[in-house]
Short mmCIF file of C-alpha atoms in Angstrom, two decimals:
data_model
loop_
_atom_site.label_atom_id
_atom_site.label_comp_id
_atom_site.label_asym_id
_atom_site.label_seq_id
_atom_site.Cartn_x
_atom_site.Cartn_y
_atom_site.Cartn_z
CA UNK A 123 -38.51 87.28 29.09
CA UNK A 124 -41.33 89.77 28.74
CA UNK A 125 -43.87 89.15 26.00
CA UNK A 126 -45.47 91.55 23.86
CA UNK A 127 -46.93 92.58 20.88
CA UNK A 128 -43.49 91.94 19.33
CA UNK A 129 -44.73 88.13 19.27
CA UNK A 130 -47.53 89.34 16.81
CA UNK A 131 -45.44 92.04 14.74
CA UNK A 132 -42.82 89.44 14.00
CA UNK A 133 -45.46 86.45 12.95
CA UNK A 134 -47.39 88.92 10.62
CA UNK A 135 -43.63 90.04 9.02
CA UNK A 136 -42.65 86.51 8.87
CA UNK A 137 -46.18 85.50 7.02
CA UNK A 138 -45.26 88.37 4.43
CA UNK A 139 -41.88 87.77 4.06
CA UNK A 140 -42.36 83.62 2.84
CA UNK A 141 -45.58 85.17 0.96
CA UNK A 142 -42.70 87.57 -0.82
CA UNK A 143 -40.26 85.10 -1.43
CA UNK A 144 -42.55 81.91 -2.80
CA UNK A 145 -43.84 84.37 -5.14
CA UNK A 146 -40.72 86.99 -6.12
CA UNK A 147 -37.70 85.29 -4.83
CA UNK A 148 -37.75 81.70 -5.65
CA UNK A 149 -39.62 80.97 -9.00
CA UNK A 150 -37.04 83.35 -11.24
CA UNK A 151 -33.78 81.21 -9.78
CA UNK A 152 -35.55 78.42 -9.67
CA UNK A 153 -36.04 78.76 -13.43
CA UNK A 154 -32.96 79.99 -14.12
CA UNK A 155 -30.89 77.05 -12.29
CA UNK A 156 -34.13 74.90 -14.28
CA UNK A 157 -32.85 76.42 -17.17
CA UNK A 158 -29.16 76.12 -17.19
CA UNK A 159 -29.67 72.53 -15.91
CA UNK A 160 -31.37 71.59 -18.97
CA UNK A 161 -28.79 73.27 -21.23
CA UNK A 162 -25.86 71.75 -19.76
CA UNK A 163 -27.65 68.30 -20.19
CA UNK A 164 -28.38 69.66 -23.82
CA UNK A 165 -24.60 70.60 -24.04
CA UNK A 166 -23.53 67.18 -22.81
CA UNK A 167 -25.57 64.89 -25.11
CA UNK A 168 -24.93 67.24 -28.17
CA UNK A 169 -21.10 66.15 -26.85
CA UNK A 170 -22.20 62.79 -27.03
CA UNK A 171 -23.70 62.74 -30.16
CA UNK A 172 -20.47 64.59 -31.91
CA UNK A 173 -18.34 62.01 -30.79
CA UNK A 174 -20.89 59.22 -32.08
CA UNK A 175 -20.83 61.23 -35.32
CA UNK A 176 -17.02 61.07 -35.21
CA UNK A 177 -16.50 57.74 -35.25
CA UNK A 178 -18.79 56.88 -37.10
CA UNK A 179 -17.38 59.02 -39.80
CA UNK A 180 -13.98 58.00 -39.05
CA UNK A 181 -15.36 54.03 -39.33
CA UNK A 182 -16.98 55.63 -42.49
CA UNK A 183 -13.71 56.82 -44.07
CA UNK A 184 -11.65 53.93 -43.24
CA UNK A 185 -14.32 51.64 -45.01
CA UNK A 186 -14.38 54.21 -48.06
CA UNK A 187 -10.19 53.85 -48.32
CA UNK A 188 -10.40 49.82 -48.31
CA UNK A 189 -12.83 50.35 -50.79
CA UNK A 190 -11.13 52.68 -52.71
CA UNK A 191 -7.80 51.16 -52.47
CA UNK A 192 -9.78 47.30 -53.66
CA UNK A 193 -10.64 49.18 -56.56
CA UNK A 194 -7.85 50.81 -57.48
CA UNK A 195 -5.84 46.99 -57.45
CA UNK A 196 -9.08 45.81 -59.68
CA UNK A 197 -8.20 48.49 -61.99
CA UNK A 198 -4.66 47.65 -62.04
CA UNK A 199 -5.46 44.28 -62.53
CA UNK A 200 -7.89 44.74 -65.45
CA UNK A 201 -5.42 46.83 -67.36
CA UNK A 202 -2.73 44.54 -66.99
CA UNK A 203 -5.02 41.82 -67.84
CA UNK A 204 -5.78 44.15 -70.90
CA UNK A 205 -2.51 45.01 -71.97
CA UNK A 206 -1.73 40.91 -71.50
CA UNK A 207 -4.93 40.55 -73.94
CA UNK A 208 -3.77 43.83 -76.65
CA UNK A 209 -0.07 42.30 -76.31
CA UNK A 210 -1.50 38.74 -77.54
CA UNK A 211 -3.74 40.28 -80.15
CA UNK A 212 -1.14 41.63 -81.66
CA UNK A 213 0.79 38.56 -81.70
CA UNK A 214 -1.63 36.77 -83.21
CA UNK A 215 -2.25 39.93 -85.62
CA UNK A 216 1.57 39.72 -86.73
CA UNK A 217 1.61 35.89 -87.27
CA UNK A 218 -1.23 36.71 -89.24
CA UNK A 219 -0.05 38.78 -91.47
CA UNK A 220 3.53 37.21 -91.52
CA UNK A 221 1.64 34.45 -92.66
CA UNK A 222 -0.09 36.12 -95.22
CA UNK A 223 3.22 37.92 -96.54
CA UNK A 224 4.65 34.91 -96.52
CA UNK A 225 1.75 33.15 -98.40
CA UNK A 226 2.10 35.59 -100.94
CA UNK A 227 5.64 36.17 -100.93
CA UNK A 228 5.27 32.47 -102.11
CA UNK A 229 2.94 32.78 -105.05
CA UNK A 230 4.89 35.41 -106.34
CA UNK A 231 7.69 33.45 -105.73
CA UNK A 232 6.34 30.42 -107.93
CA UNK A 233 4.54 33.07 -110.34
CA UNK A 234 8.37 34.23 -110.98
CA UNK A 235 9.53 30.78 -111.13
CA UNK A 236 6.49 29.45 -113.62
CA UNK A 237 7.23 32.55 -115.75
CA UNK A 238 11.06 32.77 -115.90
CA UNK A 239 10.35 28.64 -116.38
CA UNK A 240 8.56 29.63 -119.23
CA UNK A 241 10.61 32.17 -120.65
CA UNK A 242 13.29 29.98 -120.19
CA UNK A 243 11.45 27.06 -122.41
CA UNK A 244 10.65 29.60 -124.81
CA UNK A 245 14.25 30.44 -125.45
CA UNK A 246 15.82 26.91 -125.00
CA UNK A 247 13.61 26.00 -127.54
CA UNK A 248 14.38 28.78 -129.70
CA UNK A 249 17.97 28.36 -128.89
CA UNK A 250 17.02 24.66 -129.73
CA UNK A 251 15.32 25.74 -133.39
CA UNK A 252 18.02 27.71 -134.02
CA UNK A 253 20.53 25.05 -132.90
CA UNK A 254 18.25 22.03 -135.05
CA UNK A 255 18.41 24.89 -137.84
CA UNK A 256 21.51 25.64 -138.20
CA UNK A 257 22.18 21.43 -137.84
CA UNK A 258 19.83 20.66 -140.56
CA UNK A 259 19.83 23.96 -142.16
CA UNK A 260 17.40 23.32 -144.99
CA UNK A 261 16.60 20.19 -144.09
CA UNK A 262 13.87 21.03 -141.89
CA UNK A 263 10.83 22.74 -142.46
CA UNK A 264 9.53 24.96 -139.49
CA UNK A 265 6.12 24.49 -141.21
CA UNK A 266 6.08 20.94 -140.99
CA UNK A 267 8.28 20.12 -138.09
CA UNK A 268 6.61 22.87 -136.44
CA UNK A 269 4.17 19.99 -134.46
CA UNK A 270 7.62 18.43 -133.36
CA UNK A 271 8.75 21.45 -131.84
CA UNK A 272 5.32 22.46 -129.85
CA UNK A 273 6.04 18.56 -128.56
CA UNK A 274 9.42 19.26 -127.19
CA UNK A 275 8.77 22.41 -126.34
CA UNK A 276 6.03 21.42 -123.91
CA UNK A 277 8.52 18.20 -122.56
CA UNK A 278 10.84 20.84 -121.46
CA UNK B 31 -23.11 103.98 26.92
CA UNK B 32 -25.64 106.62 28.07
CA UNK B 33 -24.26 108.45 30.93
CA UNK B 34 -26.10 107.19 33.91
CA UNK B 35 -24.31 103.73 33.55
CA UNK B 36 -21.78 103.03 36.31
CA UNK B 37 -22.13 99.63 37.58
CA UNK B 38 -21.30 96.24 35.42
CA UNK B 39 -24.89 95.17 36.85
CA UNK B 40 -26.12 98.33 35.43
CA UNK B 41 -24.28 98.14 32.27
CA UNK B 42 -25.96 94.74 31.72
CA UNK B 43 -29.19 95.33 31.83
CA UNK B 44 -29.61 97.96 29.84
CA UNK B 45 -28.03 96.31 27.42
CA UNK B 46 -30.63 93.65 27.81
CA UNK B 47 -33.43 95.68 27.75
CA UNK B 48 -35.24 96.68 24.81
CA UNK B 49 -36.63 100.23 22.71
CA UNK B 50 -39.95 99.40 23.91
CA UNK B 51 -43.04 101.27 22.74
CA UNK B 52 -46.27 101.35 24.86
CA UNK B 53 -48.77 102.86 26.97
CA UNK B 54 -47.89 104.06 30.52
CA UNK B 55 -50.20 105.89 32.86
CA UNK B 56 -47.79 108.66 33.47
CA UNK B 57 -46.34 109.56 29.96
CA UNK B 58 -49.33 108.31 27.89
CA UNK B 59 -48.17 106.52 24.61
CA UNK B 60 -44.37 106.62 23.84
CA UNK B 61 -41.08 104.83 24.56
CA UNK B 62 -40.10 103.25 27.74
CA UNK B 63 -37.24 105.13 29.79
CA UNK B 64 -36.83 102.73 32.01
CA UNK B 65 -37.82 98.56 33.30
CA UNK B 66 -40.91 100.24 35.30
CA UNK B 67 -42.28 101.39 32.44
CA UNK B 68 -42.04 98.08 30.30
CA UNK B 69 -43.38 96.50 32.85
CA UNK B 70 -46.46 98.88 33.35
CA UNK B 71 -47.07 98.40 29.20
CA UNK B 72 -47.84 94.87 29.45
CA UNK B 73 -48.32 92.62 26.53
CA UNK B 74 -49.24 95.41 24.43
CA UNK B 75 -45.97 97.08 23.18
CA UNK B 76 -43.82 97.04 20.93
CA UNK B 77 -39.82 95.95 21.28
CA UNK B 78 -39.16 98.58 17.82
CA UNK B 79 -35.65 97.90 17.94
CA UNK B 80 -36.44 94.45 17.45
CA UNK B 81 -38.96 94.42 14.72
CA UNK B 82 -36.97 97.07 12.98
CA UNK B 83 -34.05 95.14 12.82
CA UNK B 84 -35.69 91.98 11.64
CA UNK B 85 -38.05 93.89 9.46
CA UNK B 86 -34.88 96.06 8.29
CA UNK B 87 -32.84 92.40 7.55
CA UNK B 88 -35.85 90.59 6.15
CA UNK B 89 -36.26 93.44 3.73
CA UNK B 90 -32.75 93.87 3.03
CA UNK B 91 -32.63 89.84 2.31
CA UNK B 92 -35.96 89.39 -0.07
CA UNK B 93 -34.74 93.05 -2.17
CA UNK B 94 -30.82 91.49 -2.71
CA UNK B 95 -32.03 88.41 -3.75
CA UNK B 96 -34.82 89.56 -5.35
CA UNK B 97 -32.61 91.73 -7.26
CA UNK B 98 -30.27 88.99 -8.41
CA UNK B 99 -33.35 86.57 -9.57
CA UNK B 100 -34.73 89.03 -11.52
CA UNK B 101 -31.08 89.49 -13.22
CA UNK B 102 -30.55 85.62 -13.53
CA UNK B 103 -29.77 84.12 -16.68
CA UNK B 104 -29.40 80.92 -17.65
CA UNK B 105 -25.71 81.34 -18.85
CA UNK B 106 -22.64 81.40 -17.21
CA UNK B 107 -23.49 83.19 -13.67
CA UNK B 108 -21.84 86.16 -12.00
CA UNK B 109 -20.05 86.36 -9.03
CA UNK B 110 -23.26 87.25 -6.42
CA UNK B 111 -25.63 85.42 -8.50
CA UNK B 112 -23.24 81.91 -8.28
CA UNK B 113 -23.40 82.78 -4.28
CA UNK B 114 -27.42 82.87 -4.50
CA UNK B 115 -27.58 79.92 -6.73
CA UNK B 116 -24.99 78.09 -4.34
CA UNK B 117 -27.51 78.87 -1.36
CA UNK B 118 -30.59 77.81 -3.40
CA UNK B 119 -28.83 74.27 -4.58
CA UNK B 120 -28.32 73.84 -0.76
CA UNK B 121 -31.63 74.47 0.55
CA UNK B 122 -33.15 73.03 -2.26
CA UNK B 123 -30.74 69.58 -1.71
CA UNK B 124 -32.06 69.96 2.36
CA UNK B 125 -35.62 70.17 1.51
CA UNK B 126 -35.47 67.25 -0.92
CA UNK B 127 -33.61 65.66 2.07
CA UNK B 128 -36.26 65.94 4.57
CA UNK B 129 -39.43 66.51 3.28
CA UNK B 130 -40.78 63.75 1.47
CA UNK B 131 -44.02 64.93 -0.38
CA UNK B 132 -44.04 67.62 -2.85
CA UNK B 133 -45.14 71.46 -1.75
CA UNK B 134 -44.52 74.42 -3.05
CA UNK B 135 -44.20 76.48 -0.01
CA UNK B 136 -41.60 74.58 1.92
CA UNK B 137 -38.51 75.41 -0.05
CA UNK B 138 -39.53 79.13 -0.24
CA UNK B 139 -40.49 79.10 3.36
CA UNK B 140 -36.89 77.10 4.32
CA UNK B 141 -35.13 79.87 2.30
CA UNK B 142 -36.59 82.50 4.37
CA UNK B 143 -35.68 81.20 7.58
CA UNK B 144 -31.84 80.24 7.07
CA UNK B 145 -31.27 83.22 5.69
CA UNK B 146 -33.45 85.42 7.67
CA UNK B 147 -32.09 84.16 10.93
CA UNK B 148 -28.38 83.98 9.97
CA UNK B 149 -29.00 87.41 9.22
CA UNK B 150 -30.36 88.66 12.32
CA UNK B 151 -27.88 86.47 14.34
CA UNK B 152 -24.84 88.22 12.68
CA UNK B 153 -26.02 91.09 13.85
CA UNK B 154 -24.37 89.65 17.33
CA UNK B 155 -20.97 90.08 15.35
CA UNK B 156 -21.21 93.39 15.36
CA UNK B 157 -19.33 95.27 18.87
CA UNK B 158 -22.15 95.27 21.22
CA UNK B 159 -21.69 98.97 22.11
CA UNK B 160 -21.05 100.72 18.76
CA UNK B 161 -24.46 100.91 17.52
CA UNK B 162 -26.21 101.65 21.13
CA UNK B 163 -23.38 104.47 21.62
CA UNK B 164 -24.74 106.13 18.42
CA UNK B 165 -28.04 105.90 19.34
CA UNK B 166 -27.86 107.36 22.64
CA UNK B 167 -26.24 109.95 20.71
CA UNK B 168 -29.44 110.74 19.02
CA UNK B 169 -31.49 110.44 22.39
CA UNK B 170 -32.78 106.19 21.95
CA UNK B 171 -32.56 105.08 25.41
CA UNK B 172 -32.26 101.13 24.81
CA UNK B 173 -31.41 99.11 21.85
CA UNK B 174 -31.00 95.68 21.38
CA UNK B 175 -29.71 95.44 17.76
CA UNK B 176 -29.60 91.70 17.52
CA UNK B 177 -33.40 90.23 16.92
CA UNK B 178 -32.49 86.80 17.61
CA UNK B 179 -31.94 87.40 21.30
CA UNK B 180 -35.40 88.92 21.85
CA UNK B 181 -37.85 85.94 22.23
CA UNK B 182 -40.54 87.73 20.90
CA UNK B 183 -38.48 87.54 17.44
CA UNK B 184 -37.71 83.31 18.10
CA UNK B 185 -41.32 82.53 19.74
CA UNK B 186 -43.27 85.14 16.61
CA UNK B 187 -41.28 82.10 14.16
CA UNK B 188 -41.72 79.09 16.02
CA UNK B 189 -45.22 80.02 16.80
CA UNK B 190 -45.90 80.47 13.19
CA UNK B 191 -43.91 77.40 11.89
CA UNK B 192 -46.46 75.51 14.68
CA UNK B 193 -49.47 76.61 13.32
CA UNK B 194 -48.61 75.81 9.34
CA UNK B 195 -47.84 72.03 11.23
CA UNK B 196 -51.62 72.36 13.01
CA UNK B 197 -52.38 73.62 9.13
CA UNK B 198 -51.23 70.86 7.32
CA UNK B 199 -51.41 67.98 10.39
CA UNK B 200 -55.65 69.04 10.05
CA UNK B 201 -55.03 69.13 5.88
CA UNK B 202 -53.01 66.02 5.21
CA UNK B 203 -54.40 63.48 8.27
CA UNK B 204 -57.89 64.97 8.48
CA UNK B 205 -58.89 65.68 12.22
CA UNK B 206 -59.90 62.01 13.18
CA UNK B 207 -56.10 60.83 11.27
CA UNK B 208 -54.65 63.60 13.76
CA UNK B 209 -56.97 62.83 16.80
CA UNK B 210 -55.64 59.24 16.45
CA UNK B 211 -52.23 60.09 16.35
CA UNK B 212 -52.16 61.89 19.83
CA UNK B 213 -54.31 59.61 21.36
CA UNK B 214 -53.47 55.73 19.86
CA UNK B 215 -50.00 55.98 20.09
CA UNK B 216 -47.21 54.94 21.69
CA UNK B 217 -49.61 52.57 24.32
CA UNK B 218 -52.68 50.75 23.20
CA UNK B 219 -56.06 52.46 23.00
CA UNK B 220 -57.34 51.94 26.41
CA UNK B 221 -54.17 53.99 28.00
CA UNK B 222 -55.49 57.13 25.74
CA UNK B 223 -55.85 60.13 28.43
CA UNK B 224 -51.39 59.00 28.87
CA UNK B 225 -51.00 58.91 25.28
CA UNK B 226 -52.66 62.38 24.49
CA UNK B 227 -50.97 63.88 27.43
CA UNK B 228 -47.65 62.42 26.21
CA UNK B 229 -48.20 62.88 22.42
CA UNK B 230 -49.76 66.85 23.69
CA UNK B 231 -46.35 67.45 25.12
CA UNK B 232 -44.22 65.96 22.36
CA UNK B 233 -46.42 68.30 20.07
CA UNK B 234 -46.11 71.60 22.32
CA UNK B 235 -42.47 70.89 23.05
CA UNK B 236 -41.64 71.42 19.34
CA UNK B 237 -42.73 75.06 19.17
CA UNK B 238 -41.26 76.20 21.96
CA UNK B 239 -38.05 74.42 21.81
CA UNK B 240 -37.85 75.51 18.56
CA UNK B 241 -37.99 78.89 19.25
CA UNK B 242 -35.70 78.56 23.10
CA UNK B 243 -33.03 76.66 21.21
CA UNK B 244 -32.46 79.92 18.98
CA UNK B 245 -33.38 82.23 22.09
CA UNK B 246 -30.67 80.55 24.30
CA UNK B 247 -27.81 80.01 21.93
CA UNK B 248 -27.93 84.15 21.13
CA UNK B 249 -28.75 85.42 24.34
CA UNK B 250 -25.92 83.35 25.84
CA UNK B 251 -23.72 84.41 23.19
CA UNK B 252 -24.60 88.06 23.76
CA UNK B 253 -24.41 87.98 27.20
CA UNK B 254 -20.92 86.64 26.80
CA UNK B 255 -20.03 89.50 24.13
CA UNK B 256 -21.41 91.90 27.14
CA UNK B 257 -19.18 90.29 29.64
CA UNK B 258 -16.21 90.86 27.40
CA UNK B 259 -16.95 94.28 26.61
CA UNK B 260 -16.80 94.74 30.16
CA UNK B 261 -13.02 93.43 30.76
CA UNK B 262 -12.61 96.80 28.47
CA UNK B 263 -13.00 99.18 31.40
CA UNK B 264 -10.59 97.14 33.71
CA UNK B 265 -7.10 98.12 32.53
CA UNK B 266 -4.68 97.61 29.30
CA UNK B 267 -4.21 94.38 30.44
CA UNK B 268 -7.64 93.13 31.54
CA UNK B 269 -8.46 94.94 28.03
CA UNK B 270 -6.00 93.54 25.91
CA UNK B 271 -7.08 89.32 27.02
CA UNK B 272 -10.73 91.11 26.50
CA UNK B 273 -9.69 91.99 23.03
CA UNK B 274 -8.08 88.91 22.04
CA UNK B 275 -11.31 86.79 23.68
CA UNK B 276 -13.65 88.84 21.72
CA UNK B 277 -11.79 88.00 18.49
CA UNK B 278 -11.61 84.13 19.66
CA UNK B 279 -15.59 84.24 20.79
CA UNK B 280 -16.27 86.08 17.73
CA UNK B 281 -14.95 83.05 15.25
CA UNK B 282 -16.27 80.75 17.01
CA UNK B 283 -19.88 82.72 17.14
CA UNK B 284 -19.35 82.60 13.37
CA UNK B 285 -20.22 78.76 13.48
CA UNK B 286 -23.05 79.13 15.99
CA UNK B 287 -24.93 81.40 14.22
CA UNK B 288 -25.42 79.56 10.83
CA UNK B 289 -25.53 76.28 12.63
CA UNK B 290 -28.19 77.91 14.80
CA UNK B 291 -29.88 79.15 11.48
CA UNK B 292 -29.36 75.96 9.79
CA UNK B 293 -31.64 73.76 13.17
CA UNK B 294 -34.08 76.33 12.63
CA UNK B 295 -34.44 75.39 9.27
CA UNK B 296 -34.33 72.12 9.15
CA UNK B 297 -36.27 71.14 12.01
CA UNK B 298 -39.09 73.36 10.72
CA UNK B 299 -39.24 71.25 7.53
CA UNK B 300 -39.04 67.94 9.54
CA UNK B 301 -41.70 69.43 11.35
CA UNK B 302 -43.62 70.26 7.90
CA UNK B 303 -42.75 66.91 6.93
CA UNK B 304 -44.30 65.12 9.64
CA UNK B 305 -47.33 66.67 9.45
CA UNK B 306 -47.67 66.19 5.79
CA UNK B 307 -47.43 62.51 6.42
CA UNK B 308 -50.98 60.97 5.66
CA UNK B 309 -50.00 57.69 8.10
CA UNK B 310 -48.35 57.08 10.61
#
C-alpha cells in the first residue's frame, strides 16, 4: 500500500460527484416519484369516492322505486276509490230520476184517470139525460130539472 | 501480458502495480516503468489508471442517471427509468432507516456511494488480463482497471465521509457537546485521559476501517481472480478447473461486490447519523 496523490484526486472527485448528484441527479426523481406518489393517492381516493357515489346512488334509486311504486298503489287506490264514488253517484242519480219518472208517471197517471173520470161522468150523465129523457120524454124539462142533473152529475 | 513476464511471482505483481504518474530523477516527469520508480515518486503521483477509472465510472453513473431524471415523468415509467426509481425507493427506504434527522445531503451523498462503488467493484468482473493485454498493446506498462482495490480510491472516500462526521459532529454537538463525548464517556469524568484515548480510537477506527473493509474484500478478490488466471498457463486440464472456478468465484463475487457497496453505504450514513445526534 503506497500512498499518493491518488488519496487527494479521488476526495476532490468524490466532493464533485455528491455536489453533482444533490443538485442534478436527485431532485428531478425525487419529484417525479413525489409526483406519481401523489397521483396514485389522488387515483385511489377518486376510487373511493366513486364507489361512495355508487352506493349512494344505488341507495338513492332504490328509495326513489319504493317511492314510486307507494305512489303508484295510492293512485290505484284513489281511482278505485273514485270509480267506487262515480259508481254510487250514479246510483243515487238513477234512483233519482226513477223516482222522479215515477212521480210523474203517477200524476199523469191520475191526470188520465181524473179526466177519463170526468169524461166518463159527463157521458153517464148524458147517457143518463138521455136515458131520464127518453123515460119521461116530455115530462121533464132540461131547463128546470137542469139543477137536478148538475146534482147527480157531481154525485157520480 | 507484456512480454517480459515469465514468472507467476512476476505475473502478480505487475498486475498489482499501478499506471503511476510522477517525478523521477532520471526520466523527469512521466509514467513509472517499473516499482523503483514508484517508489522514488513518493506521495506525489498519480495512480491514472485509478482515478480514470473511477472518474470514468463516476461520470458514466451521474450522466445515465442524470439522463433518465431529466426524462422522468410522473406517469407510468419506462423500463430504465423503473430500474432508477427502484434504486432511489431503496436508498431512500435505507436512509430513512438509519438516519434519524432530516438533511438534504445524505440521501444524495448515499446514492453516490452504492452506486459509485458497485460500479468500480464490477469492474473486478471483468477477465483480469483482457483490458491490460490491450493496453500493453498501445505501450501502458501497468493497469489496474478495478479502483476499488487501490486504497488510495477506498481511503480518498472514507477520508472524506470522516471529515463531513468531524463537519457535522462540530455543527450538530458544538465543540464542548463533542469534547464531552470523547472524554465523559464510557468511565466517569475523573478516568478522562482512558476515555479520550478509547473514544479517539473508536473515532479513528471508523475511517479507516471503513475504507480497509472495501480495500480487503477487492484486493482479496482480485488477487484470487489473478491466481486463477494463472491455472490458465498450466495445461487443458489445470485450465479447464481454472475456467470453471473463475465462473464459480465470479457469481459469488457478484454478491460481494454490492454487499461490499451496500456497508459502504450504510455505515457512512450511520456514521452521518451519529454525528448529527445533538445528545448522547
Amino acid at each position: 500500500m503506497n500512498f499518493n496523490a491518488t488519496l487527494i484526486g479521488q476526495s476532490i472527485t468524490f466532493i464533485v460527484f455528491v455536489w453533482f448528484c444533490m443538485k442534478y441527479v436527485w431532485p428531478p426523481l425525487m419529484t417525479a416519484l413525489e409526483e406519481r406518489k401523489a397521483k396514485i393517492a389522488d387515483g385511489l381516493a377518486a376510487a373511493e369516492r366513486g364507489q361512495k357515489d355508487l352506493k349512494l346512488a344505488q341507495s338513492r334509486a332504490g328509495d326513489n322505486l319504493k317511492e314510486s311504486k307507494q305512489q303508484a298503489q295510492e293512485i290505484i287506490n284513489q281511482a278505485q276509490k273514485r270509480a267506487n264514488e262515480i259508481v254510487d253517484e250514479a246510483k243515487d242519480i238513477a234512483r233519482d230520476e226513477a223516482d222522479k219518472i215515477k212521480v210523474a208517471a203517477t200524476s199523469d197517471i191520475e191526470q188520465q184517470v181524473n179526466s177519463a173520470r170526468e169524461q166518463l161522468r159527463k157521458e153517464v150523465s148524458s147517457i143518463a139525460l138521455a136515458g131520464a129523457e127518453q123515460i119521461l120524454k116530455r115530462e121533464v124539462n132540461a131547463a128546470t130539472h137542469g139543477k137536478v142533473l148538475d146534482d147527480l152529475m157531481a154525485q157520480i | 501480458m507484456s512480454g517480459s513476464i515469465e514468472t507467476s511471482a512476476e505475473y502478480i505483481k505487475h498486475h498489482l502495480t499501478n499506471l503511476t504518474f510522477g517525478h523521477t530523477e532520471q526520466h523527469g516527469w512521466g509514467i513509472a516503468h517499473s516499482a523503483e520508480d514508484i517508489a522514488e515518486m513518493g506521495f506525489w503521483s498519480l495512480n491514472l489508471d485509478s482515478m480514470g477509472f473511477s472518474i470514468g465510472l463516476g461520470v458514466l453513473f451521474l450522466w445515465f442517471f442524470q439522463k433518465i431524471g431529466k426524462a422522468a415523468t410522473a406517469d407510468v415509467p419506462g423500463g430504465w427509468q423503473n430500474f432508477v426509481e427502484m434504486l432511489f425507493e431503496f436508498i431512500d427506504e435505507s436512509v430513512r432507516g438509519s438516519f434519524s434527522g432530516k438533511n438534504a445531503l445524505i440521501a444524495p451523498l448515499s446514492l453516490t456511494i452504492f452506486v459509485w462503488v458497485f460500479l468500480m467493484n464490477f469492474m473486478d468482473l471483468l477477465a483480469v488480463d483482457h483490458i491490460p493485454f490491450l493496453a500493453s498493446a498501445i505501450g501502458i506498462p501497468y493497469l489496474k482497471i478495478v479502483p476499488s482495490t487501490d486504497p488510495n480510491i477506498t481511503f480518498g472516500l472514507s477520508l472524506s465521509v470522516f471529515a463531513l462526521t468531524l463537519y457535522y459532529s462540530f455543527k450538530f454537538k458544538g465543540a464542548g457537546g463533542f469534547f464531552a463525548e470523547l472524554a465523559f464517556h464510557p468511565f466517569p469524568k475523573f478516568m478522562m485521559p482512558v476515555n479520550l484515548l478509547l473514544e479517539g480510537v473508536t473515532l479513528i477506527a471508523k475511517p479507516i476501517s471503513l475504507a480497509l473493509r472495501l480495500f480487503g474484500n477487492m484486493y482479496a478478490g482480485e488477487m484470487i481472480f489473478i491466481l486463477i488466471a494463472l491455472m490458465y498457463g498450466g495445461g487443458w486440464a489445470l485450465g479447464l478447473f481454472g475456467g470453471v472456478l473463475q465462473l464459480g468465484w465470479a457469481i459469488f463475487h457478484i454478491l460481494i461486490i454490492t454487499l461490499q457497496a451496500f456497508i459502504f453505504m450504510t455505515l457512512t450514513i450511520v456514521y452521518l447519523d451519529m454525528a448529527s445526534q445533538e445528545s448522547h
